[in-house]
Protein backbone atom coordinates (compact mmCIF):
# COMPACT_ATOMS: atom_id res chain seq x y z
CA UNK A 1 0.00 0.00 0.00
CA UNK A 2 1.36 3.41 -0.94
CA UNK A 3 0.30 6.83 0.25
CA UNK A 4 1.61 10.19 -0.95
CA UNK A 5 1.89 12.79 1.80
CA UNK A 6 1.57 16.35 0.52
CA UNK A 7 3.15 18.66 3.02
CA UNK A 8 1.88 22.24 2.77
CA UNK A 9 2.62 23.53 6.30
CA UNK A 10 0.31 24.49 9.18
CA UNK A 11 0.76 24.25 12.95
CA UNK A 12 1.59 20.54 12.66
CA UNK A 13 4.93 21.51 11.08
CA UNK A 14 5.70 24.61 13.11
CA UNK A 15 8.30 25.61 15.68
CA UNK A 16 8.32 28.64 17.95
CA UNK A 17 10.58 31.52 17.02
CA UNK A 18 12.66 32.25 20.15
CA UNK A 19 12.69 36.01 19.46
CA UNK A 20 9.05 36.80 18.63
CA UNK A 21 7.53 33.80 20.40
CA UNK A 22 5.29 33.21 17.36
CA UNK A 23 4.84 29.89 15.53
CA UNK A 24 6.17 29.60 11.98
CA UNK A 25 6.63 26.63 9.62
CA UNK A 26 9.84 24.60 10.12
CA UNK A 27 11.37 22.48 7.38
CA UNK A 28 10.55 18.94 6.34
CA UNK A 29 13.61 17.35 7.97
CA UNK A 30 12.70 18.76 11.36
CA UNK A 31 9.17 17.46 10.93
CA UNK A 32 10.31 13.98 9.83
CA UNK A 33 12.60 13.64 12.82
CA UNK A 34 9.57 13.89 15.11
CA UNK A 35 7.61 11.11 13.36
CA UNK A 36 9.95 8.21 12.62
CA UNK A 37 6.91 5.86 12.85
CA UNK A 38 5.71 7.30 9.57
CA UNK A 39 8.29 5.37 7.62
CA UNK A 40 8.37 2.20 9.72
CA UNK A 41 4.88 0.76 9.12
CA UNK A 42 3.41 -1.48 6.41
CA UNK A 43 2.20 1.46 4.39
CA UNK A 44 4.84 3.06 2.21
CA UNK A 45 4.68 6.83 2.70
CA UNK A 46 6.34 9.17 0.23
CA UNK A 47 6.58 12.89 0.93
CA UNK A 48 5.82 15.78 -1.40
CA UNK A 49 6.88 18.97 0.39
CA UNK A 50 5.60 22.32 -0.84
CA UNK A 51 8.10 25.12 -1.07
CA UNK A 52 7.70 27.31 0.89
CA UNK A 53 5.68 25.68 3.65
CA UNK A 54 2.89 28.05 4.64
CA UNK A 55 0.60 29.02 7.44
CA UNK A 56 -2.77 28.19 5.87
CA UNK A 57 -3.92 31.78 6.35
CA UNK A 58 -1.78 32.40 3.26
CA UNK A 59 -3.41 29.73 1.10
CA UNK A 60 -4.81 30.85 -2.26
CA UNK A 61 -6.40 29.31 -5.37
CA UNK A 62 -2.95 28.76 -6.94
CA UNK A 63 -2.08 26.56 -3.95
CA UNK A 64 -5.33 24.62 -4.44
CA UNK A 65 -4.51 24.09 -8.11
CA UNK A 66 -1.04 22.89 -7.15
CA UNK A 67 -2.40 20.41 -4.59
CA UNK A 68 -4.92 19.13 -7.15
CA UNK A 69 -2.17 18.79 -9.77
CA UNK A 70 0.08 16.79 -7.44
CA UNK A 71 -2.79 14.37 -6.73
CA UNK A 72 -3.67 14.17 -10.42
CA UNK A 73 -0.08 13.66 -11.60
CA UNK A 74 0.55 10.89 -9.06
CA UNK A 75 -2.89 9.33 -9.15
CA UNK A 76 -1.95 5.95 -10.62
CA UNK A 77 1.11 5.48 -8.39
CA UNK A 78 -0.63 5.72 -5.01
CA UNK A 79 -3.56 4.13 -3.19
CA UNK A 80 -4.40 7.38 -1.45
CA UNK A 81 -3.26 10.88 -0.54
CA UNK A 82 -2.88 12.77 2.74
CA UNK A 83 -2.56 16.55 2.72
CA UNK A 84 -0.92 18.13 5.78
CA UNK A 85 -2.43 21.58 6.01
CA UNK A 86 -3.08 24.29 8.59
CA UNK A 87 -6.51 24.10 10.15
CA UNK A 88 -7.43 27.78 9.67
CA UNK A 89 -8.45 27.42 6.02
CA UNK A 90 -8.56 23.65 5.71
CA UNK A 91 -12.32 23.61 5.05
CA UNK A 92 -11.85 25.99 2.10
CA UNK A 93 -9.02 23.93 0.62
CA UNK A 94 -10.82 20.61 1.09
CA UNK A 95 -13.95 22.08 -0.51
CA UNK A 96 -11.97 23.49 -3.44
CA UNK A 97 -10.22 20.17 -4.09
CA UNK A 98 -13.51 18.27 -3.95
CA UNK A 99 -14.67 20.33 -6.95
CA UNK A 100 -11.34 20.34 -8.80
CA UNK A 101 -10.83 16.56 -8.64
CA UNK A 102 -13.76 15.33 -10.67
CA UNK A 103 -14.62 11.58 -10.55
CA UNK A 104 -12.32 10.89 -7.62
CA UNK A 105 -12.11 7.18 -6.76
CA UNK A 106 -9.23 7.37 -4.25
CA UNK A 107 -9.02 8.99 -0.80
CA UNK A 108 -7.65 12.50 -0.35
CA UNK A 109 -7.48 13.08 3.41
CA UNK A 110 -6.67 16.51 4.83
CA UNK A 111 -5.27 16.64 8.34
CA UNK A 112 -3.31 18.95 10.62
CA UNK A 113 -3.06 19.61 14.32
CA UNK A 114 -3.76 22.20 16.99
CA UNK A 115 -0.30 21.77 18.57
CA UNK A 116 3.01 21.45 16.69
CA UNK A 117 4.41 17.95 16.26
CA UNK A 118 7.32 18.59 18.64
CA UNK A 119 5.13 19.57 21.60
CA UNK A 120 4.61 16.88 24.22
CA UNK A 121 0.79 16.89 24.23
CA UNK A 122 0.53 17.36 20.47
CA UNK A 123 -2.37 15.86 18.53
CA UNK A 124 -0.17 15.76 15.41
CA UNK A 125 1.01 12.15 15.39
CA UNK A 126 -2.36 10.62 16.08
CA UNK A 127 -4.05 12.70 13.38
CA UNK A 128 -1.35 12.02 10.83
CA UNK A 129 -0.99 8.27 11.43
CA UNK A 130 -4.75 7.70 11.40
CA UNK A 131 -5.18 9.82 8.26
CA UNK A 132 -2.59 7.64 6.53
CA UNK A 133 -4.40 4.48 7.59
CA UNK A 134 -7.68 5.89 6.23
CA UNK A 135 -6.01 6.91 2.96
CA UNK A 136 -4.78 3.34 2.50
CA UNK A 137 -7.96 1.55 3.66
CA UNK A 138 -9.73 -0.76 1.19
CA UNK A 139 -13.10 -2.47 1.29
CA UNK A 140 -13.73 -6.22 0.72
CA UNK A 141 -13.63 -5.68 -3.05
CA UNK A 142 -10.23 -4.01 -2.87
CA UNK A 143 -11.62 -0.55 -3.61
CA UNK A 144 -10.83 2.57 -1.56
CA UNK A 145 -12.91 2.69 1.60
CA UNK A 146 -13.39 6.48 1.43
CA UNK A 147 -13.05 7.70 -2.16
CA UNK A 148 -13.65 11.35 -1.30
CA UNK A 149 -11.88 14.53 -0.22
CA UNK A 150 -12.16 14.40 3.56
CA UNK A 151 -10.88 16.01 6.76
CA UNK A 152 -9.65 13.86 9.63
CA UNK A 153 -9.14 15.60 12.98
CA UNK A 154 -9.27 14.39 16.57
CA UNK A 155 -11.21 11.16 16.04
CA UNK A 156 -13.67 11.97 13.28
CA UNK A 157 -13.56 11.81 9.51
CA UNK A 158 -15.80 14.27 7.68
CA UNK A 159 -16.64 14.99 4.07
CA UNK A 160 -14.35 17.98 3.48
CA UNK A 161 -16.89 20.18 1.72
CA UNK A 162 -19.30 19.80 4.65
CA UNK A 163 -16.90 21.07 7.30
CA UNK A 164 -16.35 24.32 9.16
CA UNK A 165 -13.53 25.14 11.56
CA UNK A 166 -15.47 25.67 14.76
CA UNK A 167 -12.82 25.69 17.47
CA UNK A 168 -9.47 27.46 17.79
CA UNK A 169 -8.72 25.79 21.10
CA UNK A 170 -9.84 22.17 21.26
CA UNK A 171 -8.43 19.22 19.36
CA UNK A 172 -11.79 18.64 17.66
CA UNK A 173 -11.38 21.74 15.50
CA UNK A 174 -13.94 20.82 12.82
CA UNK A 175 -17.59 20.05 12.61
CA UNK A 176 -19.83 18.85 9.83
CA UNK A 177 -23.18 20.28 10.89
CA UNK A 178 -25.37 19.04 8.07
CA UNK A 179 -23.85 15.68 7.19
CA UNK A 180 -22.86 12.74 9.42
CA UNK A 181 -19.25 11.74 10.09
CA UNK A 182 -17.90 9.26 7.52
CA UNK A 183 -15.80 7.40 10.10
CA UNK A 184 -14.83 7.42 13.75
CA UNK A 185 -11.42 6.38 15.03
CA UNK A 186 -11.29 4.68 18.39
CA UNK A 187 -9.61 1.37 19.11
CA UNK A 188 -10.81 0.50 15.60
CA UNK A 189 -11.74 2.80 12.74
CA UNK A 190 -15.48 2.42 12.12
CA UNK A 191 -16.68 3.51 8.70
CA UNK A 192 -20.25 4.76 8.16
CA UNK A 193 -20.51 3.20 4.73
CA UNK A 194 -24.04 4.42 4.00
CA UNK A 195 -22.81 8.02 4.05
CA UNK A 196 -19.64 7.54 1.98
CA UNK A 197 -19.75 8.44 -1.74
CA UNK A 198 -19.94 5.59 -4.23
CA UNK A 199 -18.19 6.90 -7.35
CA UNK A 200 -18.38 5.26 -10.74
CA UNK A 201 -15.11 3.32 -10.80
CA UNK A 202 -15.09 3.23 -14.61
CA UNK A 203 -14.93 7.03 -14.87
CA UNK A 204 -11.54 8.68 -15.23
CA UNK A 205 -10.28 11.40 -12.91
CA UNK A 206 -10.53 14.87 -14.45
CA UNK A 207 -8.68 17.90 -13.20
CA UNK A 208 -10.54 21.21 -13.33
CA UNK A 209 -8.33 23.84 -11.79
CA UNK A 210 -9.61 27.18 -13.09
CA UNK A 211 -11.04 29.62 -10.56
CA UNK A 212 -12.43 33.15 -10.60
CA UNK A 213 -11.92 35.17 -7.41
CA UNK A 214 -14.46 37.89 -8.24
CA UNK A 215 -16.77 36.76 -5.47
CA UNK A 216 -17.80 38.28 -2.15
CA UNK A 217 -19.57 37.43 1.09
CA UNK A 218 -22.26 39.88 2.14
CA UNK A 219 -23.28 39.16 5.71
CA UNK A 220 -26.51 40.79 6.84
CA UNK A 221 -26.80 42.21 10.34
CA UNK A 222 -29.38 44.40 12.08
CA UNK A 223 -28.52 47.97 11.15
CA UNK A 224 -26.60 47.21 7.94
CA UNK A 225 -26.57 50.37 5.84
CA UNK A 226 -27.56 50.91 2.25
CA UNK A 227 -24.11 52.30 1.39
CA UNK A 228 -22.36 49.12 2.59
CA UNK A 229 -24.67 46.89 0.55
CA UNK A 230 -24.41 49.18 -2.46
CA UNK A 231 -20.62 49.37 -2.35
CA UNK A 232 -20.23 45.57 -2.16
CA UNK A 233 -22.70 44.93 -4.96
CA UNK A 234 -21.14 47.56 -7.21
CA UNK A 235 -17.59 46.19 -6.85
CA UNK A 236 -16.06 46.28 -10.35
CA UNK A 237 -15.84 42.81 -11.91
CA UNK A 238 -17.99 41.16 -9.24
CA UNK A 239 -19.58 37.94 -10.52
CA UNK A 240 -20.91 36.07 -7.49
CA UNK A 241 -22.12 36.86 -3.97
CA UNK A 242 -22.73 34.66 -0.96
CA UNK A 243 -25.57 36.44 0.84
CA UNK A 244 -25.49 35.38 4.49
CA UNK A 245 -29.03 35.69 5.77
CA UNK A 246 -30.89 34.92 8.98
CA UNK A 247 -32.55 31.63 9.93
CA UNK A 248 -34.29 29.91 7.04
CA UNK A 249 -32.91 32.50 4.58
CA UNK A 250 -34.55 35.68 5.81
CA UNK A 251 -33.60 39.34 5.32
CA UNK A 252 -34.83 42.74 6.51
CA UNK A 253 -37.82 44.03 4.58
CA UNK A 254 -36.34 47.25 3.21
CA UNK A 255 -37.06 48.30 -0.28
CA UNK A 256 -33.51 49.54 -0.92
CA UNK A 257 -32.12 46.06 -0.16
CA UNK A 258 -34.50 44.46 -2.62
CA UNK A 259 -33.67 47.10 -5.27
CA UNK A 260 -29.89 46.67 -4.95
CA UNK A 261 -30.14 42.88 -5.05
CA UNK A 262 -32.43 42.97 -8.06
CA UNK A 263 -30.21 45.46 -9.92
CA UNK A 264 -27.16 43.29 -9.22
CA UNK A 265 -28.94 40.16 -10.50
CA UNK A 266 -29.99 42.07 -13.62
CA UNK A 267 -26.34 43.06 -14.18
CA UNK A 268 -25.48 39.32 -14.23
CA UNK A 269 -24.21 38.94 -10.65
CA UNK A 270 -25.15 35.56 -9.18
CA UNK A 271 -26.42 35.88 -5.61
CA UNK A 272 -26.83 32.77 -3.46
CA UNK A 273 -28.70 32.72 -0.16
CA UNK A 274 -26.76 31.02 2.64
CA UNK A 275 -28.13 30.99 6.17
CA UNK A 276 -25.93 32.26 9.01
CA UNK A 277 -27.06 29.21 11.02
CA UNK A 278 -24.66 26.28 11.01
CA UNK A 279 -27.37 23.65 11.00
CA UNK A 280 -30.39 23.55 8.73
CA UNK A 281 -31.27 24.84 5.31
CA UNK A 282 -32.40 27.93 3.43
CA UNK A 283 -36.10 27.77 2.63
CA UNK A 284 -37.06 30.97 0.82
CA UNK A 285 -40.81 31.48 0.98
CA UNK A 286 -41.24 29.94 4.43
CA UNK A 287 -41.43 33.48 5.89
CA UNK A 288 -42.77 36.59 4.20
CA UNK A 289 -39.42 38.36 4.81
CA UNK A 290 -37.66 36.04 2.37
CA UNK A 291 -40.12 36.52 -0.51
CA UNK A 292 -38.44 39.72 -1.83
CA UNK A 293 -35.16 37.79 -2.15
CA UNK A 294 -36.86 35.23 -4.36
CA UNK A 295 -38.45 38.01 -6.38
CA UNK A 296 -35.05 39.72 -6.79
CA UNK A 297 -33.64 36.53 -8.35
CA UNK A 298 -31.55 35.35 -5.38
CA UNK A 299 -31.10 31.57 -5.53
CA UNK A 300 -30.97 29.08 -2.64
CA UNK A 301 -27.79 27.56 -1.31
CA UNK A 302 -29.83 25.01 0.70
CA UNK A 303 -27.68 23.60 3.53
CA UNK A 304 -24.22 24.26 2.03
CA UNK A 305 -21.41 25.79 4.14
CA UNK A 306 -20.02 29.23 3.29
CA UNK A 307 -16.62 27.60 2.64
CA UNK A 308 -18.07 25.15 0.12
CA UNK A 309 -20.33 27.75 -1.50
CA UNK A 310 -17.53 30.29 -2.01
CA UNK A 311 -15.11 27.77 -3.46
CA UNK A 312 -17.83 26.17 -5.61
CA UNK A 313 -18.67 29.62 -7.01
CA UNK A 314 -15.00 30.37 -7.70
CA UNK A 315 -14.63 27.01 -9.43
CA UNK A 316 -17.84 27.21 -11.48
CA UNK A 317 -17.19 30.81 -12.56
CA UNK A 318 -13.61 29.91 -13.49
CA UNK A 319 -14.70 26.92 -15.56
CA UNK A 320 -17.68 28.71 -17.14
CA UNK A 321 -16.67 32.32 -17.76
CA UNK A 322 -19.73 33.17 -19.86
CA UNK A 323 -22.59 30.77 -19.10
CA UNK A 324 -24.29 32.23 -16.02
CA UNK A 325 -27.41 30.08 -16.36
CA UNK A 326 -25.29 26.92 -16.23
CA UNK A 327 -23.41 28.24 -13.18
CA UNK A 328 -26.71 28.96 -11.40
CA UNK A 329 -28.03 25.48 -12.19
CA UNK A 330 -24.82 23.84 -10.95
CA UNK A 331 -24.82 25.96 -7.79
CA UNK A 332 -28.18 24.43 -6.91
CA UNK A 333 -27.10 20.89 -7.79
CA UNK A 334 -24.97 18.69 -5.53
CA UNK A 335 -21.72 18.01 -7.43
CA UNK A 336 -19.90 15.96 -4.80
CA UNK A 337 -22.17 15.73 -1.80
CA UNK A 338 -21.76 19.37 -0.70
CA UNK A 339 -25.48 20.09 -0.31
CA UNK A 340 -28.80 18.40 0.22
CA UNK A 341 -31.81 19.85 -1.55
CA UNK A 342 -35.05 19.98 0.36
N1 LIG B 1 -2.42 29.19 11.66
C1 LIG B 1 -2.34 27.75 11.51
C2 LIG B 1 -2.62 27.41 10.06
O1 LIG B 1 -3.74 27.35 9.66
C3 LIG B 1 -3.31 27.08 12.42
C4 LIG B 1 -3.29 25.56 12.36
O2 LIG B 1 -2.60 24.93 11.59
O3 LIG B 1 -4.04 24.96 13.13
O4 LIG B 1 -1.70 27.21 9.31
Coordinates of C-alpha atoms and ligand atoms in Angstrom, one line a residue:
X1 CA 0.0 0.0 0.0
X2 CA 1.4 3.4 -0.9
X3 CA 0.3 6.8 0.2
X4 CA 1.6 10.2 -1.0
X5 CA 1.9 12.8 1.8
X6 CA 1.6 16.4 0.5
X7 CA 3.2 18.7 3.0
X8 CA 1.9 22.2 2.8
X9 CA 2.6 23.5 6.3
X10 CA 0.3 24.5 9.2
X11 CA 0.8 24.2 13.0
X12 CA 1.6 20.5 12.7
X13 CA 4.9 21.5 11.1
X14 CA 5.7 24.6 13.1
X15 CA 8.3 25.6 15.7
X16 CA 8.3 28.6 18.0
X17 CA 10.6 31.5 17.0
X18 CA 12.7 32.2 20.2
X19 CA 12.7 36.0 19.5
X20 CA 9.1 36.8 18.6
X21 CA 7.5 33.8 20.4
X22 CA 5.3 33.2 17.4
X23 CA 4.8 29.9 15.5
X24 CA 6.2 29.6 12.0
X25 CA 6.6 26.6 9.6
X26 CA 9.8 24.6 10.1
X27 CA 11.4 22.5 7.4
X28 CA 10.5 18.9 6.3
X29 CA 13.6 17.3 8.0
X30 CA 12.7 18.8 11.4
X31 CA 9.2 17.5 10.9
X32 CA 10.3 14.0 9.8
X33 CA 12.6 13.6 12.8
X34 CA 9.6 13.9 15.1
X35 CA 7.6 11.1 13.4
X36 CA 10.0 8.2 12.6
X37 CA 6.9 5.9 12.9
X38 CA 5.7 7.3 9.6
X39 CA 8.3 5.4 7.6
X40 CA 8.4 2.2 9.7
X41 CA 4.9 0.8 9.1
X42 CA 3.4 -1.5 6.4
X43 CA 2.2 1.5 4.4
X44 CA 4.8 3.1 2.2
X45 CA 4.7 6.8 2.7
X46 CA 6.3 9.2 0.2
X47 CA 6.6 12.9 0.9
X48 CA 5.8 15.8 -1.4
X49 CA 6.9 19.0 0.4
X50 CA 5.6 22.3 -0.8
X51 CA 8.1 25.1 -1.1
X52 CA 7.7 27.3 0.9
X53 CA 5.7 25.7 3.7
X54 CA 2.9 28.0 4.6
X55 CA 0.6 29.0 7.4
X56 CA -2.8 28.2 5.9
X57 CA -3.9 31.8 6.4
X58 CA -1.8 32.4 3.3
X59 CA -3.4 29.7 1.1
X60 CA -4.8 30.9 -2.3
X61 CA -6.4 29.3 -5.4
X62 CA -3.0 28.8 -6.9
X63 CA -2.1 26.6 -4.0
X64 CA -5.3 24.6 -4.4
X65 CA -4.5 24.1 -8.1
X66 CA -1.0 22.9 -7.2
X67 CA -2.4 20.4 -4.6
X68 CA -4.9 19.1 -7.1
X69 CA -2.2 18.8 -9.8
X70 CA 0.1 16.8 -7.4
X71 CA -2.8 14.4 -6.7
X72 CA -3.7 14.2 -10.4
X73 CA -0.1 13.7 -11.6
X74 CA 0.6 10.9 -9.1
X75 CA -2.9 9.3 -9.1
X76 CA -1.9 5.9 -10.6
X77 CA 1.1 5.5 -8.4
X78 CA -0.6 5.7 -5.0
X79 CA -3.6 4.1 -3.2
X80 CA -4.4 7.4 -1.4
X81 CA -3.3 10.9 -0.5
X82 CA -2.9 12.8 2.7
X83 CA -2.6 16.5 2.7
X84 CA -0.9 18.1 5.8
X85 CA -2.4 21.6 6.0
X86 CA -3.1 24.3 8.6
X87 CA -6.5 24.1 10.1
X88 CA -7.4 27.8 9.7
X89 CA -8.5 27.4 6.0
X90 CA -8.6 23.6 5.7
X91 CA -12.3 23.6 5.1
X92 CA -11.9 26.0 2.1
X93 CA -9.0 23.9 0.6
X94 CA -10.8 20.6 1.1
X95 CA -13.9 22.1 -0.5
X96 CA -12.0 23.5 -3.4
X97 CA -10.2 20.2 -4.1
X98 CA -13.5 18.3 -3.9
X99 CA -14.7 20.3 -7.0
X100 CA -11.3 20.3 -8.8
X101 CA -10.8 16.6 -8.6
X102 CA -13.8 15.3 -10.7
X103 CA -14.6 11.6 -10.5
X104 CA -12.3 10.9 -7.6
X105 CA -12.1 7.2 -6.8
X106 CA -9.2 7.4 -4.2
X107 CA -9.0 9.0 -0.8
X108 CA -7.6 12.5 -0.4
X109 CA -7.5 13.1 3.4
X110 CA -6.7 16.5 4.8
X111 CA -5.3 16.6 8.3
X112 CA -3.3 18.9 10.6
X113 CA -3.1 19.6 14.3
X114 CA -3.8 22.2 17.0
X115 CA -0.3 21.8 18.6
X116 CA 3.0 21.5 16.7
X117 CA 4.4 17.9 16.3
X118 CA 7.3 18.6 18.6
X119 CA 5.1 19.6 21.6
X120 CA 4.6 16.9 24.2
X121 CA 0.8 16.9 24.2
X122 CA 0.5 17.4 20.5
X123 CA -2.4 15.9 18.5
X124 CA -0.2 15.8 15.4
X125 CA 1.0 12.2 15.4
X126 CA -2.4 10.6 16.1
X127 CA -4.1 12.7 13.4
X128 CA -1.4 12.0 10.8
X129 CA -1.0 8.3 11.4
X130 CA -4.8 7.7 11.4
X131 CA -5.2 9.8 8.3
X132 CA -2.6 7.6 6.5
X133 CA -4.4 4.5 7.6
X134 CA -7.7 5.9 6.2
X135 CA -6.0 6.9 3.0
X136 CA -4.8 3.3 2.5
X137 CA -8.0 1.6 3.7
X138 CA -9.7 -0.8 1.2
X139 CA -13.1 -2.5 1.3
X140 CA -13.7 -6.2 0.7
X141 CA -13.6 -5.7 -3.1
X142 CA -10.2 -4.0 -2.9
X143 CA -11.6 -0.5 -3.6
X144 CA -10.8 2.6 -1.6
X145 CA -12.9 2.7 1.6
X146 CA -13.4 6.5 1.4
X147 CA -13.1 7.7 -2.2
X148 CA -13.6 11.3 -1.3
X149 CA -11.9 14.5 -0.2
X150 CA -12.2 14.4 3.6
X151 CA -10.9 16.0 6.8
X152 CA -9.6 13.9 9.6
X153 CA -9.1 15.6 13.0
X154 CA -9.3 14.4 16.6
X155 CA -11.2 11.2 16.0
X156 CA -13.7 12.0 13.3
X157 CA -13.6 11.8 9.5
X158 CA -15.8 14.3 7.7
X159 CA -16.6 15.0 4.1
X160 CA -14.4 18.0 3.5
X161 CA -16.9 20.2 1.7
X162 CA -19.3 19.8 4.6
X163 CA -16.9 21.1 7.3
X164 CA -16.3 24.3 9.2
X165 CA -13.5 25.1 11.6
X166 CA -15.5 25.7 14.8
X167 CA -12.8 25.7 17.5
X168 CA -9.5 27.5 17.8
X169 CA -8.7 25.8 21.1
X170 CA -9.8 22.2 21.3
X171 CA -8.4 19.2 19.4
X172 CA -11.8 18.6 17.7
X173 CA -11.4 21.7 15.5
X174 CA -13.9 20.8 12.8
X175 CA -17.6 20.0 12.6
X176 CA -19.8 18.9 9.8
X177 CA -23.2 20.3 10.9
X178 CA -25.4 19.0 8.1
X179 CA -23.8 15.7 7.2
X180 CA -22.9 12.7 9.4
X181 CA -19.3 11.7 10.1
X182 CA -17.9 9.3 7.5
X183 CA -15.8 7.4 10.1
X184 CA -14.8 7.4 13.8
X185 CA -11.4 6.4 15.0
X186 CA -11.3 4.7 18.4
X187 CA -9.6 1.4 19.1
X188 CA -10.8 0.5 15.6
X189 CA -11.7 2.8 12.7
X190 CA -15.5 2.4 12.1
X191 CA -16.7 3.5 8.7
X192 CA -20.3 4.8 8.2
X193 CA -20.5 3.2 4.7
X194 CA -24.0 4.4 4.0
X195 CA -22.8 8.0 4.0
X196 CA -19.6 7.5 2.0
X197 CA -19.8 8.4 -1.7
X198 CA -19.9 5.6 -4.2
X199 CA -18.2 6.9 -7.3
X200 CA -18.4 5.3 -10.7
X201 CA -15.1 3.3 -10.8
X202 CA -15.1 3.2 -14.6
X203 CA -14.9 7.0 -14.9
X204 CA -11.5 8.7 -15.2
X205 CA -10.3 11.4 -12.9
X206 CA -10.5 14.9 -14.5
X207 CA -8.7 17.9 -13.2
X208 CA -10.5 21.2 -13.3
X209 CA -8.3 23.8 -11.8
X210 CA -9.6 27.2 -13.1
X211 CA -11.0 29.6 -10.6
X212 CA -12.4 33.1 -10.6
X213 CA -11.9 35.2 -7.4
X214 CA -14.5 37.9 -8.2
X215 CA -16.8 36.8 -5.5
X216 CA -17.8 38.3 -2.1
X217 CA -19.6 37.4 1.1
X218 CA -22.3 39.9 2.1
X219 CA -23.3 39.2 5.7
X220 CA -26.5 40.8 6.8
X221 CA -26.8 42.2 10.3
X222 CA -29.4 44.4 12.1
X223 CA -28.5 48.0 11.1
X224 CA -26.6 47.2 7.9
X225 CA -26.6 50.4 5.8
X226 CA -27.6 50.9 2.3
X227 CA -24.1 52.3 1.4
X228 CA -22.4 49.1 2.6
X229 CA -24.7 46.9 0.6
X230 CA -24.4 49.2 -2.5
X231 CA -20.6 49.4 -2.3
X232 CA -20.2 45.6 -2.2
X233 CA -22.7 44.9 -5.0
X234 CA -21.1 47.6 -7.2
X235 CA -17.6 46.2 -6.9
X236 CA -16.1 46.3 -10.3
X237 CA -15.8 42.8 -11.9
X238 CA -18.0 41.2 -9.2
X239 CA -19.6 37.9 -10.5
X240 CA -20.9 36.1 -7.5
X241 CA -22.1 36.9 -4.0
X242 CA -22.7 34.7 -1.0
X243 CA -25.6 36.4 0.8
X244 CA -25.5 35.4 4.5
X245 CA -29.0 35.7 5.8
X246 CA -30.9 34.9 9.0
X247 CA -32.6 31.6 9.9
X248 CA -34.3 29.9 7.0
X249 CA -32.9 32.5 4.6
X250 CA -34.6 35.7 5.8
X251 CA -33.6 39.3 5.3
X252 CA -34.8 42.7 6.5
X253 CA -37.8 44.0 4.6
X254 CA -36.3 47.2 3.2
X255 CA -37.1 48.3 -0.3
X256 CA -33.5 49.5 -0.9
X257 CA -32.1 46.1 -0.2
X258 CA -34.5 44.5 -2.6
X259 CA -33.7 47.1 -5.3
X260 CA -29.9 46.7 -5.0
X261 CA -30.1 42.9 -5.0
X262 CA -32.4 43.0 -8.1
X263 CA -30.2 45.5 -9.9
X264 CA -27.2 43.3 -9.2
X265 CA -28.9 40.2 -10.5
X266 CA -30.0 42.1 -13.6
X267 CA -26.3 43.1 -14.2
X268 CA -25.5 39.3 -14.2
X269 CA -24.2 38.9 -10.7
X270 CA -25.2 35.6 -9.2
X271 CA -26.4 35.9 -5.6
X272 CA -26.8 32.8 -3.5
X273 CA -28.7 32.7 -0.2
X274 CA -26.8 31.0 2.6
X275 CA -28.1 31.0 6.2
X276 CA -25.9 32.3 9.0
X277 CA -27.1 29.2 11.0
X278 CA -24.7 26.3 11.0
X279 CA -27.4 23.7 11.0
X280 CA -30.4 23.6 8.7
X281 CA -31.3 24.8 5.3
X282 CA -32.4 27.9 3.4
X283 CA -36.1 27.8 2.6
X284 CA -37.1 31.0 0.8
X285 CA -40.8 31.5 1.0
X286 CA -41.2 29.9 4.4
X287 CA -41.4 33.5 5.9
X288 CA -42.8 36.6 4.2
X289 CA -39.4 38.4 4.8
X290 CA -37.7 36.0 2.4
X291 CA -40.1 36.5 -0.5
X292 CA -38.4 39.7 -1.8
X293 CA -35.2 37.8 -2.1
X294 CA -36.9 35.2 -4.4
X295 CA -38.5 38.0 -6.4
X296 CA -35.1 39.7 -6.8
X297 CA -33.6 36.5 -8.4
X298 CA -31.5 35.4 -5.4
X299 CA -31.1 31.6 -5.5
X300 CA -31.0 29.1 -2.6
X301 CA -27.8 27.6 -1.3
X302 CA -29.8 25.0 0.7
X303 CA -27.7 23.6 3.5
X304 CA -24.2 24.3 2.0
X305 CA -21.4 25.8 4.1
X306 CA -20.0 29.2 3.3
X307 CA -16.6 27.6 2.6
X308 CA -18.1 25.2 0.1
X309 CA -20.3 27.7 -1.5
X310 CA -17.5 30.3 -2.0
X311 CA -15.1 27.8 -3.5
X312 CA -17.8 26.2 -5.6
X313 CA -18.7 29.6 -7.0
X314 CA -15.0 30.4 -7.7
X315 CA -14.6 27.0 -9.4
X316 CA -17.8 27.2 -11.5
X317 CA -17.2 30.8 -12.6
X318 CA -13.6 29.9 -13.5
X319 CA -14.7 26.9 -15.6
X320 CA -17.7 28.7 -17.1
X321 CA -16.7 32.3 -17.8
X322 CA -19.7 33.2 -19.9
X323 CA -22.6 30.8 -19.1
X324 CA -24.3 32.2 -16.0
X325 CA -27.4 30.1 -16.4
X326 CA -25.3 26.9 -16.2
X327 CA -23.4 28.2 -13.2
X328 CA -26.7 29.0 -11.4
X329 CA -28.0 25.5 -12.2
X330 CA -24.8 23.8 -11.0
X331 CA -24.8 26.0 -7.8
X332 CA -28.2 24.4 -6.9
X333 CA -27.1 20.9 -7.8
X334 CA -25.0 18.7 -5.5
X335 CA -21.7 18.0 -7.4
X336 CA -19.9 16.0 -4.8
X337 CA -22.2 15.7 -1.8
X338 CA -21.8 19.4 -0.7
X339 CA -25.5 20.1 -0.3
X340 CA -28.8 18.4 0.2
X341 CA -31.8 19.9 -1.5
X342 CA -35.0 20.0 0.4
Ligands
LIG1 N1 -2.4 29.2 11.7 C1 -2.3 27.7 11.5 C2 -2.6 27.4 10.1 O1 -3.7 27.3 9.7 C3 -3.3 27.1 12.4 C4 -3.3 25.6 12.4 O2 -2.6 24.9 11.6 O3 -4.0 25.0 13.1 O4 -1.7 27.2 9.3

